[in-house]
Coordinates of C-alpha atoms in Angstrom, one line a residue:
Chain A
M1 CA -18.1 -34.6 33.9
L2 CA -19.9 -35.7 30.8
H3 CA -23.4 -36.5 31.0
T4 CA -25.9 -37.1 27.9
N5 CA -29.6 -37.8 28.0
N6 CA -31.8 -38.9 25.1
L7 CA -29.6 -37.5 22.5
A8 CA -30.7 -37.5 19.0
Y9 CA -29.4 -35.7 15.7
T10 CA -31.3 -35.0 12.5
Y11 CA -29.1 -35.0 9.4
P12 CA -29.8 -32.3 6.7
G13 CA -31.3 -35.1 4.8
G14 CA -34.0 -35.7 7.5
E15 CA -32.5 -39.1 8.8
L16 CA -32.7 -39.2 12.5
L17 CA -30.1 -40.8 14.5
R18 CA -30.6 -41.6 18.4
F19 CA -27.7 -42.3 20.8
P20 CA -27.5 -44.2 24.0
D21 CA -27.1 -42.2 27.1
M22 CA -23.6 -41.7 28.2
E23 CA -22.0 -40.7 31.3
C24 CA -18.2 -40.5 32.1
A25 CA -16.6 -39.1 35.4
G26 CA -13.3 -37.3 35.8
S27 CA -10.3 -39.4 35.3
Q28 CA -12.4 -42.2 33.6
T29 CA -12.4 -43.5 30.2
L30 CA -15.4 -44.3 28.1
L31 CA -14.9 -46.1 24.7
I32 CA -17.6 -45.6 22.0
T33 CA -17.3 -48.3 19.3
G34 CA -19.2 -49.1 16.2
A35 CA -18.7 -49.7 12.5
S36 CA -18.3 -46.8 10.2
G37 CA -21.7 -45.1 9.4
T38 CA -23.0 -45.6 12.9
G39 CA -22.7 -42.1 13.7
K40 CA -19.4 -42.1 15.8
T41 CA -18.1 -38.8 14.6
T42 CA -21.4 -37.2 14.7
L43 CA -21.7 -38.2 18.4
L44 CA -18.3 -36.9 19.1
H45 CA -19.1 -33.5 17.4
L46 CA -22.2 -33.2 19.4
V47 CA -20.5 -33.7 22.6
A48 CA -17.6 -31.3 21.4
G49 CA -20.3 -28.6 20.6
L50 CA -19.4 -28.7 16.8
L51 CA -22.9 -29.8 15.9
R52 CA -26.2 -29.0 17.7
P53 CA -28.5 -32.0 18.7
S54 CA -32.1 -32.0 17.6
H55 CA -33.3 -33.6 20.9
G56 CA -31.8 -34.2 24.3
T57 CA -29.3 -32.7 26.6
I58 CA -25.5 -32.6 26.9
R59 CA -23.9 -31.5 30.1
V60 CA -20.1 -31.0 30.2
A61 CA -18.6 -29.9 33.5
E62 CA -22.0 -28.8 34.9
T63 CA -22.8 -26.6 31.8
A64 CA -25.7 -27.3 29.5
L65 CA -23.8 -27.4 26.3
H66 CA -26.8 -27.7 24.1
S67 CA -28.2 -24.2 25.2
L68 CA -25.1 -22.2 24.6
R69 CA -25.0 -19.6 21.8
T70 CA -22.4 -20.2 18.8
A71 CA -19.8 -17.7 20.3
A72 CA -20.1 -19.0 23.9
M73 CA -19.9 -22.5 22.7
D74 CA -16.6 -21.8 20.9
T75 CA -15.2 -20.2 23.9
F76 CA -16.4 -23.0 26.3
R77 CA -15.0 -25.5 23.9
G78 CA -11.6 -23.9 23.8
Q79 CA -11.6 -23.6 27.7
H80 CA -12.9 -27.0 28.7
I81 CA -12.8 -29.5 25.9
G82 CA -9.6 -30.7 24.2
I83 CA -10.0 -33.0 21.0
V84 CA -7.7 -35.1 19.3
Y85 CA -8.9 -35.6 15.8
Q86 CA -8.1 -38.8 13.5
Q87 CA -5.7 -36.7 11.2
P88 CA -3.5 -34.5 13.1
H89 CA -3.9 -30.9 11.6
F90 CA -2.1 -27.8 12.5
I91 CA -1.9 -24.2 11.5
A92 CA 0.8 -24.9 8.9
S93 CA 2.4 -21.4 8.9
L94 CA 3.0 -21.6 12.8
S95 CA 5.5 -23.6 14.7
I96 CA 4.7 -26.5 16.9
Q97 CA 5.1 -24.3 20.0
E98 CA 2.9 -21.6 18.5
N99 CA 0.2 -24.2 17.6
L100 CA 0.5 -25.7 21.3
L101 CA 0.0 -22.1 22.8
L102 CA -2.8 -21.3 20.4
T103 CA -5.9 -22.5 22.3
G104 CA -4.7 -20.5 25.4
R105 CA -4.3 -17.4 23.3
L106 CA -7.7 -17.7 21.6
V107 CA -9.7 -18.2 24.8
K108 CA -7.3 -15.8 26.7
K109 CA -6.4 -18.5 29.2
A110 CA -3.0 -17.9 30.6
V111 CA -0.5 -20.9 29.8
S112 CA 2.9 -21.0 31.3
L113 CA 5.9 -22.0 29.1
E114 CA 7.1 -24.1 31.9
R115 CA 3.7 -26.2 31.4
L116 CA 4.3 -26.4 27.7
Y117 CA 8.0 -27.6 27.9
D118 CA 6.9 -30.1 30.5
M119 CA 4.0 -31.3 28.4
A120 CA 6.3 -31.6 25.4
A121 CA 9.0 -33.5 27.3
R122 CA 6.5 -36.0 28.5
L123 CA 5.3 -36.6 25.0
G124 CA 8.7 -36.7 23.6
I125 CA 8.4 -33.7 21.4
R126 CA 10.5 -31.2 23.4
D127 CA 13.2 -30.9 20.6
L128 CA 10.5 -30.3 18.0
L129 CA 8.7 -27.3 19.3
H130 CA 10.4 -24.8 17.0
K131 CA 9.7 -26.9 13.9
K132 CA 6.9 -26.3 11.5
P133 CA 4.1 -29.1 11.6
A134 CA 5.0 -30.3 7.9
Q135 CA 8.5 -31.0 9.3
L136 CA 7.3 -33.8 11.8
S137 CA 6.7 -37.5 11.2
L138 CA 3.1 -38.6 11.4
G139 CA 3.6 -40.2 15.0
E140 CA 5.2 -37.0 16.2
Q141 CA 2.3 -34.9 14.8
Q142 CA -0.1 -37.1 16.7
R143 CA 1.8 -36.7 19.8
A144 CA 1.8 -33.0 19.2
A145 CA -1.9 -33.1 18.6
I146 CA -2.5 -34.8 22.0
A147 CA -0.3 -32.3 23.7
R148 CA -2.3 -29.4 22.0
A149 CA -5.4 -30.9 23.3
L150 CA -4.1 -31.3 26.9
M151 CA -2.4 -27.8 26.9
P152 CA -5.4 -25.9 28.4
S153 CA -6.1 -28.4 31.0
P154 CA -9.5 -29.5 29.6
Q155 CA -12.1 -31.3 31.8
L156 CA -13.3 -33.3 28.9
L157 CA -10.8 -34.9 26.5
L158 CA -12.3 -36.2 23.1
A159 CA -10.4 -38.5 20.7
D160 CA -11.7 -39.5 17.3
E161 CA -10.0 -42.7 15.9
P162 CA -6.8 -41.7 17.6
T163 CA -5.0 -45.0 16.7
A164 CA -6.4 -45.8 13.4
S165 CA -3.3 -45.1 11.4
L166 CA -0.8 -46.5 14.0
D167 CA 0.7 -50.1 14.2
D168 CA 0.2 -52.2 17.3
Q169 CA 3.0 -51.0 19.3
N170 CA 2.2 -47.3 18.6
C171 CA -1.6 -47.8 19.1
A172 CA -1.0 -49.2 22.7
A173 CA 1.4 -46.4 23.4
V174 CA -1.0 -43.6 22.3
A175 CA -4.0 -45.1 24.0
G176 CA -2.0 -45.4 27.1
L177 CA -0.6 -41.8 26.9
L178 CA -4.1 -40.5 26.3
A179 CA -5.5 -42.4 29.4
E180 CA -2.6 -41.5 31.5
Q181 CA -2.7 -37.8 30.8
A182 CA -6.4 -37.7 31.3
R183 CA -6.2 -39.4 34.7
E184 CA -3.4 -37.0 35.8
Q185 CA -5.6 -33.9 34.8
H186 CA -8.7 -35.6 36.2
A187 CA -10.3 -35.1 32.9
A188 CA -12.9 -37.4 31.4
L189 CA -11.7 -39.1 28.2
L190 CA -14.0 -40.2 25.5
I191 CA -12.6 -42.2 22.7
V192 CA -14.6 -43.0 19.7
T193 CA -13.2 -45.9 17.5
H194 CA -13.7 -48.9 15.3
D195 CA -10.3 -50.1 16.5
N196 CA -10.8 -53.5 18.1
R197 CA -7.3 -53.2 19.6
L198 CA -8.5 -50.6 22.0
K199 CA -11.5 -52.7 23.5
Q200 CA -8.9 -54.9 25.2
L201 CA -7.5 -51.8 26.9
F202 CA -10.5 -50.0 28.4
A203 CA -13.2 -51.4 30.6
H204 CA -16.1 -49.1 29.8
H205 CA -17.5 -49.2 26.3
I206 CA -20.7 -48.3 24.4
A207 CA -21.3 -49.9 21.1
L208 CA -23.3 -47.9 18.5
S209 CA -25.3 -49.8 16.0
Chain B
M1 CA -2.8 -13.7 17.7
I2 CA -5.0 -13.4 14.8
L3 CA -2.8 -10.8 13.3
R4 CA 0.1 -13.0 14.0
I5 CA -1.5 -15.9 12.2
A6 CA -2.5 -13.6 9.2
F7 CA 1.2 -12.3 9.1
R8 CA 2.6 -15.9 9.1
N9 CA 0.1 -17.1 6.5
L10 CA 1.3 -14.4 4.1
L11 CA 4.8 -15.5 4.6
Y12 CA 4.0 -19.1 4.3
K13 CA 2.9 -18.3 0.6
P14 CA 5.6 -15.8 -0.4
L15 CA 5.0 -16.0 -4.2
Y16 CA 1.3 -15.1 -4.0
T17 CA 2.1 -12.6 -1.4
I18 CA 4.8 -10.8 -3.4
L19 CA 2.8 -10.7 -6.6
C20 CA 0.0 -9.0 -4.7
W21 CA 2.3 -6.7 -3.0
L22 CA 4.0 -5.8 -6.3
L23 CA 0.7 -5.0 -8.0
L24 CA -0.3 -2.9 -5.1
T25 CA 2.9 -1.1 -4.9
C26 CA 3.0 -0.5 -8.7
S27 CA -0.6 0.9 -8.9
T28 CA 0.0 3.2 -5.7
T29 CA 3.2 4.5 -7.1
V30 CA 1.6 5.2 -10.5
L31 CA -1.4 7.1 -9.1
L32 CA 0.4 8.9 -6.3
L33 CA 3.2 10.0 -8.7
L34 CA 0.6 11.3 -11.2
I35 CA -1.2 13.2 -8.6
T36 CA 1.9 14.8 -7.3
L37 CA 3.3 15.6 -10.6
S38 CA 0.0 17.1 -12.0
R39 CA -0.4 19.1 -8.8
Q40 CA 3.3 20.3 -8.6
A41 CA 3.3 21.1 -12.4
G42 CA 0.2 22.9 -12.1
E43 CA 1.3 25.0 -9.2
Q44 CA 4.7 25.7 -10.9
L45 CA 3.1 26.8 -14.2
E46 CA 0.7 29.1 -12.2
R47 CA 3.4 30.5 -9.8
Q48 CA 5.4 31.8 -12.8
I49 CA 2.5 33.5 -14.7
D50 CA 1.8 35.4 -11.5
G51 CA 1.9 39.1 -12.2
V52 CA 2.1 38.7 -15.9
D53 CA -1.4 39.8 -17.5
M54 CA -0.3 39.7 -21.1
V55 CA 2.7 39.0 -23.2
L56 CA 3.4 41.1 -26.3
G57 CA 5.5 39.7 -29.0
A58 CA 5.8 38.7 -32.8
K59 CA 3.1 36.9 -34.5
G60 CA 3.1 33.1 -34.2
S61 CA 1.9 30.6 -31.9
P62 CA 0.7 32.1 -28.6
L63 CA 1.5 29.1 -26.8
Q64 CA 5.0 29.3 -28.1
L65 CA 5.2 33.1 -27.2
I66 CA 4.3 32.3 -23.6
L67 CA 6.6 29.1 -23.5
S68 CA 9.6 31.2 -24.7
S69 CA 9.1 34.4 -22.7
I70 CA 7.8 33.2 -19.4
Y71 CA 9.0 29.6 -18.9
H72 CA 12.1 29.8 -21.2
L73 CA 11.5 26.6 -22.9
D74 CA 10.6 27.0 -26.7
A75 CA 12.4 29.2 -29.3
P76 CA 11.0 32.8 -29.4
T77 CA 8.5 33.6 -32.2
G78 CA 10.5 36.4 -33.5
N79 CA 11.6 40.0 -32.8
I80 CA 9.4 43.2 -32.8
S81 CA 10.5 46.8 -32.9
L82 CA 10.9 48.6 -29.6
A83 CA 9.4 51.7 -31.3
E84 CA 6.3 49.8 -32.0
A85 CA 6.0 48.3 -28.7
Q86 CA 6.7 51.4 -26.8
P87 CA 3.1 53.1 -26.9
W88 CA 1.7 49.9 -25.4
M89 CA 4.4 49.8 -22.7
Q90 CA 3.6 53.3 -21.7
H91 CA -0.2 53.0 -22.1
P92 CA -1.9 54.6 -18.9
L93 CA -3.7 51.4 -18.2
V94 CA -0.5 49.5 -17.9
A95 CA 1.0 49.2 -14.4
S96 CA 4.3 47.8 -15.3
S97 CA 6.1 46.4 -18.4
I98 CA 9.2 44.2 -18.6
P99 CA 10.9 44.1 -22.1
L100 CA 12.8 41.0 -22.9
S101 CA 15.3 40.5 -25.7
L102 CA 16.2 36.7 -26.3
G103 CA 18.7 35.0 -28.9
D104 CA 22.1 34.3 -27.2
S105 CA 23.1 31.9 -24.8
Y106 CA 26.1 30.7 -22.7
K107 CA 26.7 27.0 -22.1
G108 CA 23.1 26.3 -22.8
H109 CA 22.0 29.2 -20.4
R110 CA 19.7 31.8 -22.0
I111 CA 21.0 35.3 -21.9
I112 CA 18.1 37.6 -21.4
G113 CA 18.3 41.3 -22.3
T114 CA 16.0 43.2 -19.9
T115 CA 15.7 45.9 -17.3
T116 CA 15.9 45.7 -13.5
A117 CA 12.0 45.7 -13.5
Y118 CA 12.4 41.9 -14.4
L119 CA 14.2 41.4 -10.9
D120 CA 11.7 43.9 -9.1
K121 CA 8.8 41.7 -10.4
L122 CA 10.4 38.5 -8.7
R123 CA 11.4 40.8 -5.8
L124 CA 15.0 39.5 -6.2
K125 CA 18.3 41.1 -5.4
P126 CA 21.8 39.4 -6.0
A127 CA 23.0 37.2 -3.2
T128 CA 26.5 38.4 -3.9
G129 CA 27.5 41.4 -6.0
N130 CA 25.2 43.9 -7.4
T131 CA 22.7 44.2 -10.1
F132 CA 23.6 45.3 -13.4
H133 CA 23.6 48.9 -14.6
H134 CA 25.5 49.2 -17.7
S135 CA 25.8 47.4 -21.0
M136 CA 27.7 44.0 -20.9
E137 CA 27.2 43.7 -17.2
A138 CA 25.2 40.6 -16.2
V139 CA 23.5 38.8 -13.2
I140 CA 23.4 35.0 -13.2
G141 CA 21.0 32.7 -11.7
A142 CA 22.1 30.2 -9.0
D143 CA 22.2 27.2 -11.2
V144 CA 24.2 29.1 -13.8
A145 CA 26.9 30.0 -11.3
E146 CA 27.1 26.3 -10.0
H147 CA 27.1 24.9 -13.5
T148 CA 29.6 27.4 -15.2
R149 CA 31.6 28.3 -12.2
L150 CA 31.3 31.9 -12.9
T151 CA 31.7 34.4 -10.0
V152 CA 31.5 38.1 -9.6
G153 CA 33.9 39.7 -11.8
S154 CA 34.3 36.7 -14.3
R155 CA 34.1 37.5 -18.0
F156 CA 32.3 35.3 -20.6
A157 CA 31.3 35.6 -24.3
G158 CA 27.8 34.7 -25.3
T159 CA 26.9 32.2 -28.2
H160 CA 24.6 33.2 -30.9
G161 CA 21.4 31.2 -30.7
L162 CA 20.0 28.9 -27.8
G163 CA 22.0 25.8 -28.6
E164 CA 25.4 24.7 -27.2
S165 CA 27.1 25.6 -30.4
G166 CA 26.9 28.5 -32.6
H167 CA 28.8 31.7 -33.4
V168 CA 30.6 33.0 -30.3
H169 CA 30.5 36.8 -29.9
E170 CA 34.2 36.8 -28.8
E171 CA 34.6 40.5 -29.3
H172 CA 31.9 41.3 -26.7
A173 CA 32.6 39.9 -23.4
Y174 CA 30.1 40.0 -20.5
I175 CA 31.2 40.6 -17.0
V176 CA 29.4 39.0 -14.1
T177 CA 28.3 41.7 -11.4
G178 CA 26.1 39.6 -9.3
I179 CA 24.8 36.0 -8.5
L180 CA 21.1 35.7 -7.6
P181 CA 19.9 33.6 -4.8
R182 CA 18.3 30.1 -5.3
T183 CA 14.5 30.5 -6.1
G184 CA 13.4 27.2 -7.7
L185 CA 12.1 29.1 -10.6
P186 CA 13.3 29.4 -14.3
V187 CA 15.5 32.5 -13.3
D188 CA 18.0 30.2 -11.6
Q189 CA 18.9 29.0 -15.2
L190 CA 19.2 32.4 -16.7
I191 CA 21.6 35.4 -17.3
L192 CA 20.2 38.7 -17.1
T193 CA 21.7 41.7 -18.7
P194 CA 20.5 45.2 -19.7
L195 CA 18.7 45.4 -23.2
E196 CA 21.7 47.6 -24.4
S197 CA 24.0 44.6 -24.2
V198 CA 22.0 42.8 -26.7
W199 CA 21.8 45.7 -29.1
D200 CA 25.4 46.5 -28.7
I201 CA 26.5 42.9 -29.8
H202 CA 24.0 42.6 -32.7
E203 CA 24.3 46.2 -34.0
T204 CA 20.9 46.4 -35.9
A205 CA 19.6 49.6 -37.6
Q206 CA 16.3 49.4 -35.4
R207 CA 16.2 48.7 -31.8
Q208 CA 14.4 45.3 -31.5
I209 CA 13.1 43.2 -28.6
T210 CA 11.5 39.8 -28.5
A211 CA 8.7 40.2 -26.0
V212 CA 7.1 42.4 -23.4
L213 CA 5.6 41.2 -20.3
L214 CA 2.7 43.5 -19.2
R215 CA 0.7 43.9 -16.0
F216 CA -2.5 46.0 -16.1
K217 CA -3.9 48.5 -13.8
S218 CA -7.4 47.5 -14.5
P219 CA -9.3 44.3 -15.7
L220 CA -10.7 46.5 -18.6
A221 CA -7.3 46.5 -20.3
Q222 CA -7.3 42.7 -20.0
L223 CA -10.4 42.8 -22.2
Q224 CA -9.5 45.3 -24.7
F225 CA -5.7 45.1 -25.1
P226 CA -5.4 41.5 -26.8
R227 CA -8.0 42.2 -29.4
M228 CA -6.7 45.8 -30.3
I229 CA -3.1 44.4 -30.5
N230 CA -3.9 41.3 -32.5
E231 CA -6.2 43.1 -35.0
Q232 CA -4.5 46.6 -35.4
T233 CA -0.8 45.7 -35.2
N234 CA 1.5 43.2 -36.8
M235 CA 2.3 42.1 -33.3
Q236 CA 0.8 39.3 -31.1
A237 CA -0.7 39.6 -27.7
A238 CA -1.0 36.3 -25.6
V239 CA -2.7 35.8 -22.3
P240 CA -0.7 33.5 -20.1
A241 CA -3.7 32.2 -18.1
I242 CA -5.4 31.2 -21.2
E243 CA -2.3 29.4 -22.7
V244 CA -1.5 27.7 -19.4
N245 CA -5.0 26.2 -19.4
R246 CA -4.6 25.1 -23.0
L247 CA -1.2 23.5 -22.0
Q248 CA -2.7 21.8 -19.0
S249 CA -5.6 20.3 -21.0
L250 CA -3.2 19.1 -23.6
L251 CA -1.0 17.3 -20.9
G252 CA -4.4 16.3 -19.2
T253 CA -5.2 13.7 -21.9
G254 CA -1.8 12.0 -21.3
T255 CA -2.4 12.3 -17.7
E256 CA -5.8 10.6 -17.9
V257 CA -4.6 7.6 -19.9
L258 CA -1.8 7.1 -17.0
R259 CA -4.6 7.5 -14.4
V260 CA -6.7 4.9 -16.0
L261 CA -3.7 2.5 -16.2
G262 CA -3.1 3.2 -12.5
W263 CA -6.6 2.2 -11.6
L264 CA -6.5 -0.8 -13.7
L265 CA -3.3 -1.9 -11.8
A266 CA -5.2 -1.4 -8.6
A267 CA -8.1 -3.3 -9.7
L268 CA -5.7 -6.2 -10.9
A269 CA -4.1 -6.1 -7.5
A270 CA -7.6 -6.3 -5.8
C271 CA -8.6 -9.3 -8.0
S272 CA -5.3 -11.2 -7.3
I273 CA -5.9 -10.6 -3.4
F274 CA -9.3 -12.0 -4.1
V275 CA -8.1 -15.0 -6.0
M276 CA -5.4 -15.6 -3.3
L277 CA -7.8 -15.3 -0.4
V278 CA -10.5 -17.5 -1.9
Q279 CA -8.0 -20.1 -2.7
G280 CA -6.2 -19.7 0.6
T281 CA -9.4 -20.2 2.6
Y282 CA -10.4 -23.1 0.5
E283 CA -6.9 -24.9 1.0
R284 CA -6.7 -23.8 4.6
R285 CA -10.4 -24.7 5.5
Y286 CA -9.3 -27.3 8.0
E287 CA -7.0 -24.8 9.7
L288 CA -10.0 -22.4 9.9
A289 CA -12.2 -25.0 11.4
L290 CA -9.5 -25.8 13.7
I291 CA -9.2 -22.3 15.1
R292 CA -12.9 -22.6 16.0
S293 CA -12.5 -26.0 17.4
L294 CA -9.7 -24.5 19.6
G295 CA -12.0 -21.9 20.9
G296 CA -11.6 -19.1 18.4
G297 CA -15.2 -17.5 17.6
R298 CA -16.6 -17.0 14.0
S299 CA -15.5 -13.3 14.1
R300 CA -12.0 -14.5 14.5
L301 CA -12.1 -16.1 11.1
L302 CA -13.5 -13.1 9.5
G303 CA -10.9 -11.0 11.2
L304 CA -8.1 -13.3 10.0
V305 CA -9.1 -13.1 6.4
L306 CA -9.7 -9.3 6.5
A307 CA -6.3 -9.0 8.3
E308 CA -4.5 -10.7 5.6
A309 CA -5.9 -8.3 3.1
A310 CA -5.2 -5.3 5.4
I311 CA -1.6 -6.1 5.9
L312 CA -1.0 -6.6 2.1
G313 CA -2.9 -3.3 1.4
L314 CA -1.1 -1.4 4.0
S315 CA 2.3 -2.6 3.1
G316 CA 1.5 -2.1 -0.6
V317 CA 0.5 1.3 -0.3
L318 CA 3.2 2.3 2.0
S319 CA 5.9 1.0 -0.4
G320 CA 4.1 2.6 -3.3
F321 CA 4.1 5.9 -1.5
L322 CA 7.7 5.6 -0.8
L323 CA 8.5 4.6 -4.3
S324 CA 6.4 7.3 -5.9
R325 CA 8.5 9.8 -3.8
L326 CA 11.9 8.1 -5.0
C327 CA 10.6 8.3 -8.6
G328 CA 9.6 11.9 -8.1
W329 CA 13.2 12.7 -6.8
L330 CA 14.7 10.8 -9.7
L331 CA 12.6 12.7 -12.2
Q332 CA 13.6 15.9 -10.5
Q333 CA 17.3 15.1 -10.9
Q334 CA 17.0 13.8 -14.6
I335 CA 14.2 15.6 -16.4
L336 CA 12.4 18.4 -14.6
T337 CA 15.4 20.7 -14.2
R338 CA 15.8 20.8 -18.0
Y339 CA 12.1 22.2 -17.9
H340 CA 12.8 24.6 -15.1
L341 CA 10.3 22.7 -12.8
H342 CA 11.2 22.5 -9.2
F343 CA 9.3 20.3 -6.9
S344 CA 8.8 21.1 -3.2
G345 CA 7.1 19.6 -0.3
M346 CA 8.1 16.1 -1.3
W347 CA 7.0 14.3 1.8
R348 CA 3.7 15.9 2.2
L349 CA 0.7 13.7 1.5
S350 CA -2.0 15.8 -0.3
G351 CA -5.9 15.2 0.1
A352 CA -6.2 13.6 -3.3
E353 CA -3.4 11.3 -2.5
A354 CA -4.6 10.2 0.8
L355 CA -8.0 9.5 -1.0
A356 CA -6.4 7.4 -3.6
A357 CA -4.4 5.6 -1.1
S358 CA -7.4 4.9 1.0
L359 CA -9.6 3.8 -2.0
I360 CA -6.8 1.2 -2.8
L361 CA -7.0 0.1 0.7
C362 CA -10.8 -0.2 0.6
A363 CA -10.5 -2.0 -2.6
C364 CA -8.3 -4.7 -0.8
L365 CA -10.7 -5.1 2.0
L366 CA -13.6 -5.3 -0.4
A367 CA -11.7 -8.1 -2.2
A368 CA -11.4 -10.0 1.1
L369 CA -15.0 -9.6 2.0
L370 CA -16.4 -12.6 0.2
P371 CA -13.7 -15.0 1.3
A372 CA -14.0 -13.5 4.9
I373 CA -17.7 -14.2 5.0
R374 CA -17.1 -17.7 3.6
A375 CA -14.8 -18.4 6.5
F376 CA -17.3 -16.9 8.9
R377 CA -20.0 -19.3 7.7
L378 CA -17.8 -22.4 7.5
N379 CA -19.5 -25.6 8.4
I380 CA -16.9 -26.7 11.0
S381 CA -18.3 -30.1 11.7
K382 CA -18.6 -31.1 8.1
T383 CA -15.0 -29.8 7.3
L384 CA -13.5 -31.7 10.3
A385 CA -15.4 -34.9 9.5
N386 CA -14.1 -34.9 5.9
A387 CA -10.6 -34.0 6.6

């Protein structure tokens, strides 16, 4: 599902960062670990198509991501890649329900309300759908962000430090939830983190240095 | 979806939104009201001098002569003797002449001594009753009938002077013979009677009139008459077209000041929209990056910011339009009837108004352009990484 080869990124300052090759099949989870400053977020942004690599190739769902133009890249990302950020952010003026439906509407991909309610129920936010994001607790926002990433049935699910701000119990719960949802949808799950607690939960990791 | 987000964003910051909307509404109201008022006033002023090439009256201010004899606003300049005016009235180059004698009123409505030629010029016939034929008969305008409740056959006594109070000529009572249909012209406010009534009441040695409205057969007379009369007689000739132009240029200065004020308000509205959107796109930069990370293209962000300005602009211009019409209607009720101005076609949007409205809309979109381009060029990776 995800396949990178010889990936490198040049920062605006000229510093070159090389990344090890990665491969992650559907329903699999790959953990990218490393201390801060090792380019974890840069790697995630490259794979998400938010940044362009200076060298190498990225293939997501049989598409050469690195060769897409900006507009096509935005649409491809909306259709095939779900991203969970470290800080759950939403469109503040829209309700949670509208936030969850946003991706489908932006890329004109039909999403049924049934699927939304089902997803919300499984993540325990069924009663919060009509609320504004600011009215939710951090943990609820985190779960809503996961629901949003999963709504359009992505083939690749990316998570950037999803557990950094959570206690041990919630950390395990969120990690389990991500892995379970990705497995159910046959999506590849890529988690970048410096959280050592996650290393015990997932078998495949690549460490950046 | 983008429109919906734009709408929700505006509602999410209600105070900013209301400020911009108020400024837009005020500027649109001022500008549209000004355009309508000056257009309507101009039309009204010109409609009333239609068919009057020259006014003959006593020496004094020509503008005052025109105002008193045509618009029935100011006090008359004085009286002239009928004998002196007659040669000019019967001159071969004169197509028609309408003598007027002013001086009395009834409950604030002017009593005008004249001939039936006055009604002929307006192509008017009483809606009920008949026109006047003899001394002390009177035909009243529609507003007079409504205000004083006089009907055909009623009797009333005139008051000396144009004010509400004064000597009442009780020994001479008028009888109403007819009521005129509503016209929207000053005649609605007038009481018309034969010249003889005025002469019978005031019993002067010499028959006097206040003014004569003249229409010429040829433009030659238009050139010669005013100079001949002003130089050779102790009467005055005033040309309505010239005086109306003068009046409009006098009013024009005031209008100009208001117009500048209106555009200043519009500029202020555009500035406030600019500030709101610049701050908004900065505060919501993460949301903008999020929209792109969820699959919305860069053009969506451009559209989002422009849509916010367009929604504000459209609603402001629309409410400004409605408010300007409401103000126009209120002015009509309160002030303009006193000046015998009657506005029509309230809901019509003239070309000049449409131009002003679209200029305001353009200013809104222009104010949104820079923030919109900033949103378009947002570095999403950096924004998302620094959140």
